[in-house]
mmCIF file of N, CA and C in Angstrom:
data_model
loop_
_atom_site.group_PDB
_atom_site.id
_atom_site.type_symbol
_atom_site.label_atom_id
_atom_site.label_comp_id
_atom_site.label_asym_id
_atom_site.label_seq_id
_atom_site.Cartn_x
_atom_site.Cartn_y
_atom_site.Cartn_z
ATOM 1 N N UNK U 3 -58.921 233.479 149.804
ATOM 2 C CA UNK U 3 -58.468 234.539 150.662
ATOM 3 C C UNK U 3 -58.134 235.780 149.834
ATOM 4 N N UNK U 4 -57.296 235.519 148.773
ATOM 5 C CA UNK U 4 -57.263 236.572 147.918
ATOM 6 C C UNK U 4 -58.408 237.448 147.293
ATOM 7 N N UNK U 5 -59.627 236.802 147.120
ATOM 8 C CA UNK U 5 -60.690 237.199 146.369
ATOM 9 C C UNK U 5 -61.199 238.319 147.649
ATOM 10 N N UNK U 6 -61.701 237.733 148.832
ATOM 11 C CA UNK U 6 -62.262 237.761 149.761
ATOM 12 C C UNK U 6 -61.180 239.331 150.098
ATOM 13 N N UNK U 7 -59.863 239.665 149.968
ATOM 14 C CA UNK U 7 -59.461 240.727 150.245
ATOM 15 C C UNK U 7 -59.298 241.820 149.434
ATOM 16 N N UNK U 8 -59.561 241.294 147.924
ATOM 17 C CA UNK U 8 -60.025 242.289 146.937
ATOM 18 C C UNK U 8 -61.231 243.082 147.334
ATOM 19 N N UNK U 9 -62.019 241.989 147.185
ATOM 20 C CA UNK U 9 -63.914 242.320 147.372
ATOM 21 C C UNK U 9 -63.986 243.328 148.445
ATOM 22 N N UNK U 10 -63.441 243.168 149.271
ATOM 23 C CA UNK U 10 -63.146 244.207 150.870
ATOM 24 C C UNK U 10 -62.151 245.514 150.770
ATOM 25 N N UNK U 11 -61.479 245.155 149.776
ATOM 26 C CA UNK U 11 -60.443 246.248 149.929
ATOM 27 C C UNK U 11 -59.526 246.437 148.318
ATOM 28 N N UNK U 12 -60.487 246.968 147.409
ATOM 29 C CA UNK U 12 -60.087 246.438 145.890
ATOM 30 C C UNK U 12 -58.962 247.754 145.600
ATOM 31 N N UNK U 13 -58.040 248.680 146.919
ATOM 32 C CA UNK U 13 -56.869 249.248 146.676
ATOM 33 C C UNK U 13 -56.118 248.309 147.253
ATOM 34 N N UNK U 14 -56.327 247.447 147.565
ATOM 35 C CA UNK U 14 -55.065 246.451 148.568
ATOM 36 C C UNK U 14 -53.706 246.488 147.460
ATOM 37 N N UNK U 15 -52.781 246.653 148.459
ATOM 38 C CA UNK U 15 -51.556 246.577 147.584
ATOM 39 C C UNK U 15 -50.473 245.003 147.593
ATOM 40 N N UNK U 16 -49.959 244.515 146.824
ATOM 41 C CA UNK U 16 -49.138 243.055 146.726
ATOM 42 C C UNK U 16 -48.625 243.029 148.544
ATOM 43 N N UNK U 17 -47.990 243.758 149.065
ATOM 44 C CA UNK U 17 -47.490 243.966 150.631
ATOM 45 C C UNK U 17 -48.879 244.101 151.036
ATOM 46 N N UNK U 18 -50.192 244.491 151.195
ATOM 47 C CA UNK U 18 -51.140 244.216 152.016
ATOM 48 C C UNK U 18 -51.292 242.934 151.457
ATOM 49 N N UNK U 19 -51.524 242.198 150.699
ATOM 50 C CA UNK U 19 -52.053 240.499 150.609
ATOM 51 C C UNK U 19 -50.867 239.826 151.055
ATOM 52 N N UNK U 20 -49.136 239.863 151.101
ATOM 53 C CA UNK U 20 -48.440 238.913 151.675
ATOM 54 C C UNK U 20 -48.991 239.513 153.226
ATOM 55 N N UNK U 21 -49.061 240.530 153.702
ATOM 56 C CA UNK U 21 -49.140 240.537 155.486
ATOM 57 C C UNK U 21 -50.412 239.951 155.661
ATOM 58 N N UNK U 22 -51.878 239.915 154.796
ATOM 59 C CA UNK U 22 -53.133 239.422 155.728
ATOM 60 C C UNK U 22 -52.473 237.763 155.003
ATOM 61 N N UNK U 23 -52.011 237.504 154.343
ATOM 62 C CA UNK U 23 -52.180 235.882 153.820
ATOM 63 C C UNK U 23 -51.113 235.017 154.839
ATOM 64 N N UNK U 24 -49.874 235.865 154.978
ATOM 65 C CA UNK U 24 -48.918 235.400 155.487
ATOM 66 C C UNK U 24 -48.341 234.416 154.391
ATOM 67 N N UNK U 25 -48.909 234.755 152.925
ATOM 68 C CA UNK U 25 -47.942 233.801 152.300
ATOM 69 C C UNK U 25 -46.885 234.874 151.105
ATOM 70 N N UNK U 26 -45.765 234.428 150.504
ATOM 71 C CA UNK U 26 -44.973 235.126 150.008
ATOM 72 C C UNK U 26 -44.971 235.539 148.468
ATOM 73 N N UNK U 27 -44.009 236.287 148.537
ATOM 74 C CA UNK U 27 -44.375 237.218 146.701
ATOM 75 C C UNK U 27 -44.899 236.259 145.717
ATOM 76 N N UNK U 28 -43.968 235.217 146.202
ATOM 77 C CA UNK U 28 -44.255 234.291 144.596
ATOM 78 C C UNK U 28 -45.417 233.748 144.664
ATOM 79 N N UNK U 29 -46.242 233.248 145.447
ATOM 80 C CA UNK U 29 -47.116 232.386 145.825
ATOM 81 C C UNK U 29 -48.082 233.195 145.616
ATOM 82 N N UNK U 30 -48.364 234.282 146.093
ATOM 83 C CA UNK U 30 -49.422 235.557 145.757
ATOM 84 C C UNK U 30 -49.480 236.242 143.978
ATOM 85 N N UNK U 31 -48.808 235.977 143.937
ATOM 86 C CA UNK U 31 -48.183 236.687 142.362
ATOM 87 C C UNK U 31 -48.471 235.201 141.621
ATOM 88 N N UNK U 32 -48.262 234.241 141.607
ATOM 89 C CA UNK U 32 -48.992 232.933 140.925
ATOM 90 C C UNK U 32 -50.309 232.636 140.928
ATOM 91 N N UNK U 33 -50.988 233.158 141.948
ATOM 92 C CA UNK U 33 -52.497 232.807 142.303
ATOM 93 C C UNK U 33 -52.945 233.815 141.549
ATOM 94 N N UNK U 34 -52.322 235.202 141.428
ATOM 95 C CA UNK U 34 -52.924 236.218 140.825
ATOM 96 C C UNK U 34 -53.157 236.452 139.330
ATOM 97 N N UNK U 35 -51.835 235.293 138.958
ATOM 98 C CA UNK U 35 -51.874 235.320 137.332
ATOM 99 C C UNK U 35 -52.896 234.034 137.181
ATOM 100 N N UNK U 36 -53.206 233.404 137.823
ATOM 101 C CA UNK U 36 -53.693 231.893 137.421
ATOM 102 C C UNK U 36 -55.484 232.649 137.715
ATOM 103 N N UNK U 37 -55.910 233.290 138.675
ATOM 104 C CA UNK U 37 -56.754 234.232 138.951
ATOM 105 C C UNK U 37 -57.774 235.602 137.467
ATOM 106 N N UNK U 38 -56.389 235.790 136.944
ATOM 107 C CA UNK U 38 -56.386 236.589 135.813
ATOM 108 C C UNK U 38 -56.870 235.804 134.566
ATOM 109 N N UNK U 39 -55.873 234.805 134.415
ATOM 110 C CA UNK U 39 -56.241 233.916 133.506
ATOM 111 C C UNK U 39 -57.810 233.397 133.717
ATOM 112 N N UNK U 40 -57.880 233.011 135.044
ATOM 113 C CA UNK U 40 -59.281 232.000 134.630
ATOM 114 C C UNK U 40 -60.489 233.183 134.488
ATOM 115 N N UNK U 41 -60.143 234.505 134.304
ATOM 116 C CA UNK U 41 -61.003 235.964 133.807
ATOM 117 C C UNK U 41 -62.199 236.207 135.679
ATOM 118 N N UNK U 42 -61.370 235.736 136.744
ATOM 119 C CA UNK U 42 -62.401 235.918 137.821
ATOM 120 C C UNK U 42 -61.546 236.936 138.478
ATOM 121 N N UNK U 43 -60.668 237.741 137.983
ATOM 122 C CA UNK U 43 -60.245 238.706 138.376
ATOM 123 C C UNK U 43 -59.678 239.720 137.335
ATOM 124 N N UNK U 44 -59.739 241.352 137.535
ATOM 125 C CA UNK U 44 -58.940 241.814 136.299
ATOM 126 C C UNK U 44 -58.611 243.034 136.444
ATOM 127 N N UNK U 45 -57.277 243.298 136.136
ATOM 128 C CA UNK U 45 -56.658 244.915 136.117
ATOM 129 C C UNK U 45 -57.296 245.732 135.402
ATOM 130 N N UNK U 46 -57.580 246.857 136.501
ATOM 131 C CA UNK U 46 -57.776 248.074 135.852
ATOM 132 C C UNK U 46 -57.134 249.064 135.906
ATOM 133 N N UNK U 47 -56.731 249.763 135.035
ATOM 134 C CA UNK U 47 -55.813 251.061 135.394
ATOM 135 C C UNK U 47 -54.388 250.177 134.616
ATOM 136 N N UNK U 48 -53.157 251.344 135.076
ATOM 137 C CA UNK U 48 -52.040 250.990 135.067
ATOM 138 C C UNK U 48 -51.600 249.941 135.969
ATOM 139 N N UNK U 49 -50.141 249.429 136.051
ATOM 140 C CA UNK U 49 -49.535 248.978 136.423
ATOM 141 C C UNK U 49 -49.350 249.918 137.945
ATOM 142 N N UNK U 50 -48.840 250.856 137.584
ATOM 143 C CA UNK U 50 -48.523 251.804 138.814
ATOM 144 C C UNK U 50 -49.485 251.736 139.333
ATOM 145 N N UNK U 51 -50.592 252.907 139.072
ATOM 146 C CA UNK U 51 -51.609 253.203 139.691
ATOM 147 C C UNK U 51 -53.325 252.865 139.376
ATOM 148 N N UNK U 52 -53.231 251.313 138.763
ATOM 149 C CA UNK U 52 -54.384 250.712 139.162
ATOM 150 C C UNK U 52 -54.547 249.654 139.839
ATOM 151 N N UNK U 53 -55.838 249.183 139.983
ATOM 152 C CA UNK U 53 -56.156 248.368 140.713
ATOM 153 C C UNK U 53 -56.725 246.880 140.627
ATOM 154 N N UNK U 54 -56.840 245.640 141.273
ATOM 155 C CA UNK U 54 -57.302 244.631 140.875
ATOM 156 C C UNK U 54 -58.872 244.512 140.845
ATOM 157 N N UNK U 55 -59.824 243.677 140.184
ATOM 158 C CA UNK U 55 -61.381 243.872 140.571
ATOM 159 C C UNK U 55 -61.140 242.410 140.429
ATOM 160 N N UNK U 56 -62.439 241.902 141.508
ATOM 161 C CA UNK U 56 -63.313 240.868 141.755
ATOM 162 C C UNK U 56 -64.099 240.933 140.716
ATOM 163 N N UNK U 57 -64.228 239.863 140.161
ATOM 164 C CA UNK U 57 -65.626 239.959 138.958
ATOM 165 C C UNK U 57 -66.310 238.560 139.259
ATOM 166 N N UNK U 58 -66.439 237.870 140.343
ATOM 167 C CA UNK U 58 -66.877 236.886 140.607
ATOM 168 C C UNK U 58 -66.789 236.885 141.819
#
């Protein structure tokens, strides 16, 4: 679900993925580092003002 709302919308912000997932900070924020790690996702930009990419 996460991937699937990058790929569609790669400004989505942490509050747009808890409202389409309906699941909470921590749970979104764990998938995202475990996501990062396995290199099928990756920050670009800053912290502030970048964004996540789909690379898979």
């Amino acid at each position: 679900m996460i991937l699937k709302s990058l790929r569609n919308n790669p400004n989505i912000t942490l509050a747009g993925l808890y409202r389409e997932s309906g699941f909470g900070h921590t749970t979104i924020q764990d998938n995202l580092n475990k996501l990062q790690n396995l290199g099928i996702i990756k920050r670009i930009g800053s912290s502030k003002l970048g964004y996540l990419e789909a690379l898979k």
